[in-house]
Amino acid sequence: MDKRKFFRKSRILCLCIVVLVVSLNVAAWNSTAFSDWYIAYIFPVWVNLYGRVTGLFDFSVGEWMLVAGVVLVALALIIGAIWAGVGVTMAIRSGLRRSIYRTKRMTESVYVGGAAAEAEGVGNTKAAGGFRKFSRKFYSFFLWVLVIVSLVMTLNCFILYHASTFSEHYFGEDEGEYTLVELIGIYNMVAEQCNYFARVMERDESGMVLYGGSVGVDGEILDMADTARMLMRRLGEIYPQLDGFYPRPKALLSSDFMCQQHMQGYYFPFSMEANYNDVMHILNIPSTMCHELAHLRGYIYEDEANFIGYLACVSSEDPFFQYAGYLSVLNYLNNDLYRAMKNSGTSYEEAIKVIRPVTVDEQVWEDNIFVAQEEWDRINGKALIDTEVVDKAADVFIDTNLKVNGVADGAASYSRVVRLLLQYYFSDNFAG
């Protein structure tokens, strides 16, 4: 095929994909019905096909894609810097020659000869020509990567932000106001469950909770990942959008770095994988697995994924998963209760006359940690970048990403799980 025709067709295809990306985003931002239709009929195709392919690998494909992306960006910056340096050097040399020409009144032939020599030495050597050709091909490839990433992120992430929420699908409009008494009621239920399970957990000599596997439908022993998949499929019997294929959640090799970001898991849209941090405390893992799997069913909002992860875990017959589920929302409830006490003193005093908050056992707070201290010491001891710097950068990135996708309160949306709990338990949705 003629190279000119090939490049012309390539540019046309690239432009068509850009138009498609823009069109899909415009449609999603302006039509909840379109986003709902897409999640119901198109999005599952990517999970069932692409998710199954990446699921064949024991390692996180998305993690290595990120590494490749970082390398590509670094190369693009380096090559750009080299060409910028060449441009500056040529400009300086050209200026010097003009200065010499004016000073010594060189003949036109000498100047032209000098300029020709410069062009030959800088721009027309075989090495320079080869590097120019490589640069052209690299940036053409880099542009294609950016276009494809934009398409994949649109299909597997951006559209999802504009669909109906989990509560709109299954609970209806949430226009009611909840009282402090109701908040304390939910808090007490969770606190009592945490106190109970903390006392019955199997532990090692250091007091660390042990997990020996869960019992499957046919009596087989399942590991944590397969148990999470089973629980999510079971939840799909009640909430149909959660029904379907789930790949195995995968631990990340960069879990130490995730700890520095205070991140428990990642959903990688470009590999359709649910990934988790396997360095954090073991009781964080079950709800994180279910949380990330919820994203694979189209629920991209963090508060909803938190809530779905909670529902999946507490529906288990395994005490370990149940305890992990209740622990996953304890901090959110405790924080809201604390804010109510600080900001609504009189109302809070009236509420606790009706129902007093349950005291959470010390063992629960000891279990309710992100990372064990010895792991923190190990991570910080070998970290190339200070954890505080990494954590702040991650917070800014997450907050910005959420706001760009229409989540007005950014990272604060993680804590809206409390309202979902109130809506769930104080409505007709809860039969327990």
Tab-separated table of C-alpha atoms in Angstrom:
chain	number	residue	atom	x	y	z
A	1	MET	CA	0.000	0.000	0.000
A	2	ASP	CA	1.187	3.532	-0.791
A	3	LYS	CA	2.564	5.122	2.381
A	4	ARG	CA	0.694	8.348	1.726
A	5	LYS	CA	-2.616	6.516	1.436
A	6	PHE	CA	-1.853	4.507	4.567
A	7	PHE	CA	-1.087	7.607	6.632
A	8	ARG	CA	-4.120	9.421	5.234
A	9	LYS	CA	-6.404	6.522	6.202
A	10	SER	CA	-4.690	6.328	9.582
A	11	ARG	CA	-5.349	10.010	10.235
A	12	ILE	CA	-8.982	9.636	9.175
A	13	LEU	CA	-9.452	6.648	11.507
A	14	CYS	CA	-7.819	8.535	14.362
A	15	LEU	CA	-10.118	11.507	13.766
A	16	CYS	CA	-13.160	9.201	13.700
A	17	ILE	CA	-12.210	7.726	17.082
A	18	VAL	CA	-11.747	11.221	18.536
A	19	VAL	CA	-15.200	12.194	17.251
A	20	LEU	CA	-16.641	8.987	18.756
A	21	VAL	CA	-15.033	9.699	22.130
A	22	VAL	CA	-16.371	13.247	22.184
A	23	SER	CA	-19.833	12.100	21.064
A	24	LEU	CA	-20.048	9.384	23.719
A	25	ASN	CA	-19.040	11.789	26.472
A	26	VAL	CA	-21.504	14.434	25.298
A	27	ALA	CA	-24.274	11.823	25.173
A	28	ALA	CA	-23.411	10.509	28.645
A	29	TRP	CA	-23.269	13.976	30.225
A	30	ASN	CA	-26.643	14.895	28.724
A	31	SER	CA	-28.598	11.645	28.988
A	32	THR	CA	-28.894	9.384	32.011
A	33	ALA	CA	-31.052	7.075	29.892
A	34	PHE	CA	-28.223	6.629	27.397
A	35	SER	CA	-25.740	5.811	30.184
A	36	ASP	CA	-28.185	3.334	31.767
A	37	TRP	CA	-28.744	1.643	28.409
A	38	TYR	CA	-25.005	1.447	27.785
A	39	ILE	CA	-24.320	-0.145	31.194
A	40	ALA	CA	-27.176	-2.626	30.781
A	41	TYR	CA	-26.350	-3.846	27.279
A	42	ILE	CA	-22.862	-2.821	26.165
A	43	PHE	CA	-20.641	-2.532	29.228
A	44	PRO	CA	-21.104	-6.220	30.237
A	45	VAL	CA	-19.620	-7.221	26.875
A	46	TRP	CA	-16.261	-5.706	27.824
A	47	VAL	CA	-16.315	-7.497	31.189
A	48	ASN	CA	-17.276	-10.836	29.666
A	49	LEU	CA	-14.753	-10.681	26.832
A	50	TYR	CA	-11.862	-8.443	27.796
A	51	GLY	CA	-12.199	-9.215	31.509
A	52	ARG	CA	-11.966	-12.940	30.825
A	53	VAL	CA	-8.813	-12.489	28.732
A	54	THR	CA	-6.958	-10.405	31.323
A	55	GLY	CA	-8.305	-12.788	33.963
A	56	LEU	CA	-6.198	-15.572	32.436
A	57	PHE	CA	-3.121	-13.937	33.952
A	58	ASP	CA	-2.305	-14.341	37.641
A	59	PHE	CA	-0.744	-10.873	37.791
A	60	SER	CA	-2.437	-7.515	37.286
A	61	VAL	CA	-2.295	-6.691	33.582
A	62	GLY	CA	-3.434	-3.152	34.322
A	63	GLU	CA	-0.522	-2.565	36.659
A	64	TRP	CA	1.960	-3.391	33.893
A	65	MET	CA	-0.035	-1.236	31.471
A	66	LEU	CA	0.463	1.650	33.879
A	67	VAL	CA	4.204	0.963	33.972
A	68	ALA	CA	4.274	0.943	30.165
A	69	GLY	CA	2.337	4.207	30.139
A	70	VAL	CA	4.815	5.864	32.493
A	71	VAL	CA	7.700	4.709	30.285
A	72	LEU	CA	5.979	6.075	27.159
A	73	VAL	CA	5.334	9.456	28.777
A	74	ALA	CA	8.931	9.611	30.015
A	75	LEU	CA	10.240	8.844	26.497
A	76	ALA	CA	7.961	11.483	25.004
A	77	LEU	CA	9.318	14.072	27.441
A	78	ILE	CA	12.939	13.045	26.842
A	79	ILE	CA	12.620	13.140	23.051
A	80	GLY	CA	10.832	16.468	23.264
A	81	ALA	CA	13.596	17.838	25.486
A	82	ILE	CA	16.252	16.651	23.013
A	83	TRP	CA	14.549	18.409	20.111
A	84	ALA	CA	14.074	21.520	22.217
A	85	GLY	CA	17.790	21.412	22.995
A	86	VAL	CA	18.625	21.016	19.305
A	87	GLY	CA	16.414	23.979	18.441
A	88	VAL	CA	18.005	26.188	21.091
A	89	THR	CA	21.523	25.126	19.994
A	90	MET	CA	20.795	25.888	16.341
A	91	ALA	CA	19.306	29.273	17.261
A	92	ILE	CA	22.387	30.166	19.327
A	93	ARG	CA	24.772	29.064	16.586
A	94	SER	CA	22.800	30.962	13.974
A	95	GLY	CA	22.907	34.086	16.127
A	96	LEU	CA	26.652	33.742	16.676
A	97	ARG	CA	27.309	33.373	12.957
A	98	ARG	CA	25.237	36.450	12.185
A	99	SER	CA	27.173	38.358	14.822
A	100	ILE	CA	30.496	37.198	13.340
A	101	TYR	CA	29.266	38.133	9.885
A	102	ARG	CA	28.415	41.649	10.959
A	103	THR	CA	31.661	42.085	12.870
A	104	LYS	CA	34.127	40.734	10.314
A	105	ARG	CA	32.066	41.687	7.255
A	106	MET	CA	32.315	38.164	5.880
A	107	THR	CA	31.461	37.593	2.267
A	108	GLU	CA	28.055	36.174	1.394
A	109	SER	CA	29.672	33.031	0.005
A	110	VAL	CA	31.543	32.381	3.230
A	111	TYR	CA	28.372	32.860	5.277
A	112	VAL	CA	26.316	30.628	3.054
A	113	GLY	CA	29.064	28.067	3.191
A	114	GLY	CA	29.075	28.271	6.977
A	115	ALA	CA	25.322	27.934	7.132
A	116	ALA	CA	25.483	24.972	4.798
A	117	ALA	CA	28.140	23.385	6.965
A	118	GLU	CA	25.955	23.917	10.018
A	119	ALA	CA	22.972	22.386	8.304
A	120	GLU	CA	25.073	19.456	7.224
A	121	GLY	CA	26.616	19.018	10.670
A	122	VAL	CA	23.436	19.402	12.683
A	123	GLY	CA	20.451	18.549	10.560
A	124	ASN	CA	21.478	16.421	7.649
A	125	THR	CA	23.766	13.808	9.091
A	126	LYS	CA	22.559	10.227	8.952
A	127	ALA	CA	22.282	10.119	12.742
A	128	ALA	CA	20.120	13.251	12.866
A	129	GLY	CA	17.983	12.000	10.002
A	130	GLY	CA	17.481	8.638	11.674
A	131	PHE	CA	16.575	10.257	14.993
A	132	ARG	CA	14.114	12.576	13.229
A	133	LYS	CA	12.461	9.591	11.560
A	134	PHE	CA	12.312	7.686	14.868
A	135	SER	CA	10.827	10.711	16.617
A	136	ARG	CA	8.127	11.069	13.983
A	137	LYS	CA	7.133	7.406	14.285
A	138	PHE	CA	7.265	7.492	18.078
A	139	TYR	CA	4.986	10.519	18.400
A	140	SER	CA	2.600	9.025	15.854
A	141	PHE	CA	2.441	5.871	18.007
A	142	PHE	CA	2.140	7.981	21.171
A	143	LEU	CA	-0.802	9.865	19.683
A	144	TRP	CA	-2.536	6.580	18.868
A	145	VAL	CA	-1.983	5.365	22.420
A	146	LEU	CA	-3.573	8.553	23.795
A	147	VAL	CA	-6.560	8.180	21.477
A	148	ILE	CA	-7.104	4.505	22.357
A	149	VAL	CA	-6.712	5.201	26.104
A	150	SER	CA	-9.292	7.998	25.807
A	151	LEU	CA	-11.700	5.618	24.068
A	152	VAL	CA	-11.202	2.827	26.617
A	153	MET	CA	-11.545	5.193	29.577
A	154	THR	CA	-14.725	6.608	28.061
A	155	LEU	CA	-16.238	3.164	27.479
A	156	ASN	CA	-15.182	1.630	30.790
A	157	CYS	CA	-15.222	4.583	33.167
A	158	PHE	CA	-16.406	8.036	32.099
A	159	ILE	CA	-19.868	7.004	30.864
A	160	LEU	CA	-20.514	5.170	34.130
A	161	TYR	CA	-20.415	8.415	36.116
A	162	HIS	CA	-23.585	9.656	34.438
A	163	ALA	CA	-25.855	6.649	34.918
A	164	SER	CA	-28.573	6.171	37.511
A	165	THR	CA	-27.242	5.387	40.956
A	166	PHE	CA	-27.665	2.123	42.823
A	167	SER	CA	-30.217	3.698	45.148
A	168	GLU	CA	-32.201	5.131	42.203
A	169	HIS	CA	-32.249	1.682	40.600
A	170	TYR	CA	-33.384	-0.249	43.637
A	171	PHE	CA	-34.437	2.090	46.473
A	172	GLY	CA	-36.174	4.911	44.624
A	173	GLU	CA	-35.788	8.613	45.265
A	174	ASP	CA	-34.122	9.493	48.540
A	175	GLU	CA	-35.741	12.745	49.573
A	176	GLY	CA	-36.235	11.988	53.248
A	177	GLU	CA	-34.360	13.437	56.183
A	178	TYR	CA	-32.845	11.072	58.703
A	179	THR	CA	-32.670	11.819	62.401
A	180	LEU	CA	-29.757	11.522	64.794
A	181	VAL	CA	-31.678	8.778	66.548
A	182	GLU	CA	-31.726	6.782	63.321
A	183	LEU	CA	-28.021	7.449	62.743
A	184	ILE	CA	-27.193	6.247	66.250
A	185	GLY	CA	-29.398	3.199	65.640
A	186	ILE	CA	-27.339	2.189	62.581
A	187	TYR	CA	-24.112	2.967	64.407
A	188	ASN	CA	-25.145	0.800	67.350
A	189	MET	CA	-26.093	-2.125	65.118
A	190	VAL	CA	-22.711	-2.022	63.377
A	191	ALA	CA	-20.820	-1.476	66.638
A	192	GLU	CA	-22.565	-4.411	68.335
A	193	GLN	CA	-21.795	-6.692	65.406
A	194	CYS	CA	-18.158	-5.601	65.428
A	195	ASN	CA	-17.920	-6.229	69.179
A	196	TYR	CA	-19.406	-9.700	68.741
A	197	PHE	CA	-17.235	-10.803	65.841
A	198	ALA	CA	-14.063	-9.397	67.400
A	199	ARG	CA	-14.567	-11.818	70.280
A	200	VAL	CA	-15.123	-14.921	68.141
A	201	MET	CA	-12.386	-14.424	65.537
A	202	GLU	CA	-9.632	-17.032	65.327
A	203	ARG	CA	-6.282	-15.350	66.020
A	204	ASP	CA	-2.595	-16.183	66.109
A	205	GLU	CA	-0.339	-15.716	69.135
A	206	SER	CA	0.151	-12.020	68.296
A	207	GLY	CA	-3.603	-11.403	68.163
A	208	MET	CA	-3.784	-11.111	64.365
A	209	VAL	CA	-7.038	-12.392	62.861
A	210	LEU	CA	-6.645	-15.611	60.850
A	211	TYR	CA	-8.554	-16.644	57.739
A	212	GLY	CA	-8.735	-20.312	56.789
A	213	GLY	CA	-11.075	-20.086	53.810
A	214	SER	CA	-14.840	-19.975	53.321
A	215	VAL	CA	-17.267	-22.750	52.480
A	216	GLY	CA	-18.643	-22.639	48.941
A	217	VAL	CA	-22.064	-23.621	47.627
A	218	ASP	CA	-21.023	-27.256	47.161
A	219	GLY	CA	-19.116	-27.450	50.425
A	220	GLU	CA	-15.730	-26.730	48.851
A	221	ILE	CA	-13.241	-24.450	50.569
A	222	LEU	CA	-12.858	-21.140	48.740
A	223	ASP	CA	-10.097	-18.597	49.111
A	224	MET	CA	-10.894	-14.943	49.742
A	225	ALA	CA	-11.033	-13.935	46.059
A	226	ASP	CA	-13.430	-16.691	45.040
A	227	THR	CA	-15.570	-16.060	48.110
A	228	ALA	CA	-15.883	-12.396	47.105
A	229	ARG	CA	-16.937	-13.458	43.594
A	230	MET	CA	-19.506	-15.883	45.021
A	231	LEU	CA	-20.971	-13.239	47.327
A	232	MET	CA	-21.238	-10.692	44.513
A	233	ARG	CA	-23.011	-13.197	42.267
A	234	ARG	CA	-25.388	-14.013	45.124
A	235	LEU	CA	-26.108	-10.309	45.562
A	236	GLY	CA	-26.944	-10.247	41.855
A	237	GLU	CA	-29.964	-12.451	42.607
A	238	ILE	CA	-31.433	-9.521	44.545
A	239	TYR	CA	-30.024	-6.659	42.475
A	240	PRO	CA	-29.963	-7.801	38.818
A	241	GLN	CA	-27.316	-5.348	37.612
A	242	LEU	CA	-24.839	-7.095	39.919
A	243	ASP	CA	-25.491	-10.422	38.221
A	244	GLY	CA	-22.915	-11.767	35.770
A	245	PHE	CA	-19.300	-12.792	35.378
A	246	TYR	CA	-16.696	-11.605	37.878
A	247	PRO	CA	-12.959	-12.065	37.323
A	248	ARG	CA	-10.756	-12.960	40.279
A	249	PRO	CA	-9.524	-9.915	42.186
A	250	LYS	CA	-5.745	-9.604	41.942
A	251	ALA	CA	-3.144	-8.364	44.400
A	252	LEU	CA	-0.871	-5.596	43.149
A	253	LEU	CA	2.913	-5.882	43.124
A	254	SER	CA	3.007	-2.190	44.025
A	255	SER	CA	0.999	-2.666	47.220
A	256	ASP	CA	3.667	-0.852	49.256
A	257	PHE	CA	3.181	2.216	47.065
A	258	MET	CA	-0.587	1.843	47.447
A	259	CYS	CA	-0.124	1.943	51.211
A	260	GLN	CA	1.678	5.250	50.820
A	261	GLN	CA	-1.371	6.528	48.933
A	262	HIS	CA	-3.659	5.081	51.625
A	263	MET	CA	-5.441	3.195	48.858
A	264	GLN	CA	-7.050	-0.185	49.426
A	265	GLY	CA	-7.829	-1.101	45.834
A	266	TYR	CA	-8.027	-0.012	42.209
A	267	TYR	CA	-10.400	-0.690	39.361
A	268	PHE	CA	-8.417	-0.578	36.124
A	269	PRO	CA	-10.808	0.412	33.280
A	270	PHE	CA	-8.191	-0.357	30.623
A	271	SER	CA	-7.776	-3.976	31.763
A	272	MET	CA	-11.208	-4.620	33.364
A	273	GLU	CA	-9.599	-5.874	36.570
A	274	ALA	CA	-10.365	-5.540	40.266
A	275	ASN	CA	-7.099	-5.047	42.149
A	276	TYR	CA	-6.379	-4.853	45.843
A	277	ASN	CA	-3.598	-3.958	48.232
A	278	ASP	CA	-2.378	-7.176	49.887
A	279	VAL	CA	-0.094	-5.409	52.384
A	280	MET	CA	-2.927	-3.710	54.281
A	281	HIS	CA	-4.527	-5.362	57.307
A	282	ILE	CA	-6.240	-8.613	56.348
A	283	LEU	CA	-9.678	-7.467	57.516
A	284	ASN	CA	-9.702	-4.714	54.864
A	285	ILE	CA	-9.356	-7.163	51.991
A	286	PRO	CA	-12.858	-8.775	51.736
A	287	SER	CA	-14.816	-5.515	51.444
A	288	THR	CA	-12.157	-4.067	49.126
A	289	MET	CA	-12.449	-7.040	46.773
A	290	CYS	CA	-16.230	-6.702	46.650
A	291	HIS	CA	-15.945	-2.909	46.307
A	292	GLU	CA	-13.692	-3.186	43.243
A	293	LEU	CA	-15.852	-5.932	41.731
A	294	ALA	CA	-18.870	-3.621	42.068
A	295	HIS	CA	-17.152	-1.215	39.659
A	296	LEU	CA	-17.135	-4.036	37.085
A	297	ARG	CA	-20.945	-4.049	37.145
A	298	GLY	CA	-21.110	-0.358	36.265
A	299	TYR	CA	-21.282	1.166	39.760
A	300	ILE	CA	-18.415	3.631	39.582
A	301	TYR	CA	-19.333	5.890	42.500
A	302	GLU	CA	-17.209	5.151	45.546
A	303	ASP	CA	-19.990	5.469	48.091
A	304	GLU	CA	-22.080	2.942	46.168
A	305	ALA	CA	-19.150	0.548	45.780
A	306	ASN	CA	-18.531	0.867	49.534
A	307	PHE	CA	-22.172	0.085	50.223
A	308	ILE	CA	-22.290	-2.864	47.794
A	309	GLY	CA	-19.080	-4.249	49.299
A	310	TYR	CA	-20.668	-3.974	52.738
A	311	LEU	CA	-23.865	-5.755	51.624
A	312	ALA	CA	-21.904	-8.570	49.993
A	313	CYS	CA	-19.724	-9.186	53.050
A	314	VAL	CA	-22.436	-9.082	55.711
A	315	SER	CA	-24.570	-11.476	53.639
A	316	SER	CA	-21.888	-14.153	54.011
A	317	GLU	CA	-22.166	-17.086	56.396
A	318	ASP	CA	-18.447	-16.714	57.109
A	319	PRO	CA	-17.830	-14.704	60.336
A	320	PHE	CA	-14.559	-13.375	58.907
A	321	PHE	CA	-16.315	-11.764	55.921
A	322	GLN	CA	-19.152	-10.509	58.118
A	323	TYR	CA	-16.730	-8.866	60.541
A	324	ALA	CA	-14.816	-7.318	57.628
A	325	GLY	CA	-18.073	-5.946	56.221
A	326	TYR	CA	-19.153	-4.273	59.440
A	327	LEU	CA	-15.661	-2.891	60.017
A	328	SER	CA	-15.689	-1.360	56.516
A	329	VAL	CA	-18.398	1.155	57.491
A	330	LEU	CA	-17.606	1.661	61.182
A	331	ASN	CA	-15.290	4.635	60.613
A	332	TYR	CA	-17.781	6.402	58.336
A	333	LEU	CA	-20.539	6.053	60.924
A	334	ASN	CA	-18.257	7.014	63.787
A	335	ASN	CA	-17.084	10.134	61.921
A	336	ASP	CA	-20.646	11.231	61.136
A	337	LEU	CA	-21.661	10.677	64.743
A	338	TYR	CA	-18.685	12.725	65.934
A	339	ARG	CA	-19.555	15.581	63.541
A	340	ALA	CA	-23.136	15.507	64.800
A	341	MET	CA	-21.920	15.772	68.379
A	342	LYS	CA	-19.624	18.712	67.528
A	343	ASN	CA	-21.971	20.630	65.232
A	344	SER	CA	-25.406	19.825	66.689
A	345	GLY	CA	-24.789	19.770	70.398
A	346	THR	CA	-28.385	20.274	71.577
A	347	SER	CA	-29.854	17.851	69.033
A	348	TYR	CA	-27.217	15.305	69.912
A	349	GLU	CA	-27.960	15.594	73.629
A	350	GLU	CA	-31.650	15.080	72.927
A	351	ALA	CA	-30.945	12.068	70.707
A	352	ILE	CA	-28.785	10.241	73.244
A	353	LYS	CA	-31.598	10.524	75.781
A	354	VAL	CA	-33.544	8.260	73.427
A	355	ILE	CA	-30.700	5.937	72.427
A	356	ARG	CA	-27.128	6.014	73.671
A	357	PRO	CA	-24.228	5.093	71.367
A	358	VAL	CA	-22.735	1.661	72.004
A	359	THR	CA	-19.179	1.569	73.282
A	360	VAL	CA	-16.883	-0.099	70.752
A	361	ASP	CA	-14.520	-2.663	72.256
A	362	GLU	CA	-10.812	-1.887	72.275
A	363	GLN	CA	-10.149	-5.066	70.275
A	364	VAL	CA	-12.321	-3.731	67.454
A	365	TRP	CA	-10.261	-0.544	67.218
A	366	GLU	CA	-7.095	-2.638	67.219
A	367	ASP	CA	-8.503	-4.643	64.289
A	368	ASN	CA	-9.774	-1.528	62.538
A	369	ILE	CA	-6.451	-0.363	61.086
A	370	PHE	CA	-5.244	0.223	57.562
A	371	VAL	CA	-1.718	-1.163	57.828
A	372	ALA	CA	0.085	-2.813	60.753
A	373	GLN	CA	2.826	-0.713	62.327
A	374	GLU	CA	5.593	-3.146	61.387
A	375	GLU	CA	4.524	-2.895	57.748
A	376	TRP	CA	4.567	0.900	57.947
A	377	ASP	CA	8.089	0.776	59.368
A	378	ARG	CA	9.205	-1.467	56.507
A	379	ILE	CA	7.495	0.652	53.834
A	380	ASN	CA	8.774	3.994	55.116
A	381	GLY	CA	12.237	2.555	55.645
A	382	LYS	CA	12.701	1.818	51.956
A	383	ALA	CA	10.416	4.434	50.358
A	384	LEU	CA	11.976	6.540	47.600
A	385	ILE	CA	9.364	9.276	48.106
A	386	ASP	CA	8.038	10.407	51.477
A	387	THR	CA	4.655	8.850	52.290
A	388	GLU	CA	3.108	12.210	53.154
A	389	VAL	CA	4.023	13.577	49.710
A	390	VAL	CA	2.618	10.502	47.935
A	391	ASP	CA	-0.579	10.605	49.998
A	392	LYS	CA	-1.228	14.288	49.253
A	393	ALA	CA	-0.582	13.780	45.540
A	394	ALA	CA	-2.968	10.797	45.482
A	395	ASP	CA	-5.668	12.813	47.287
A	396	VAL	CA	-5.396	15.635	44.750
A	397	PHE	CA	-5.524	13.203	41.811
A	398	ILE	CA	-8.556	11.298	43.142
A	399	ASP	CA	-10.421	14.469	44.104
A	400	THR	CA	-9.743	16.067	40.710
A	401	ASN	CA	-10.714	12.923	38.788
A	402	LEU	CA	-14.037	12.672	40.621
A	403	LYS	CA	-14.867	16.348	40.116
A	404	VAL	CA	-13.962	16.221	36.415
A	405	ASN	CA	-16.445	13.356	36.056
A	406	GLY	CA	-19.249	15.310	37.677
A	407	VAL	CA	-18.891	14.275	41.346
A	408	ALA	CA	-19.160	17.761	42.843
A	409	ASP	CA	-17.899	16.892	46.323
A	410	GLY	CA	-14.940	14.887	45.063
A	411	ALA	CA	-13.322	12.524	47.549
A	412	ALA	CA	-15.981	13.380	50.139
A	413	SER	CA	-18.322	11.114	48.160
A	414	TYR	CA	-16.611	8.129	49.776
A	415	SER	CA	-18.399	8.955	53.041
A	416	ARG	CA	-21.892	9.125	51.521
A	417	VAL	CA	-22.125	5.409	52.266
A	418	VAL	CA	-23.731	6.423	55.587
A	419	ARG	CA	-26.764	7.872	53.802
A	420	LEU	CA	-27.077	4.679	51.763
A	421	LEU	CA	-27.036	2.659	54.986
A	422	LEU	CA	-29.779	4.860	56.433
A	423	GLN	CA	-31.834	4.587	53.258
A	424	TYR	CA	-31.388	0.820	53.197
A	425	TYR	CA	-32.243	0.075	56.819
A	426	PHE	CA	-34.985	2.686	57.282
A	427	SER	CA	-37.002	1.804	54.205
A	428	ASP	CA	-38.866	-1.118	52.732
A	429	ASN	CA	-35.617	-2.430	51.214
A	430	PHE	CA	-34.513	-4.140	54.399
A	431	ALA	CA	-36.401	-7.246	55.387
A	432	GLY	CA	-34.100	-8.362	58.179
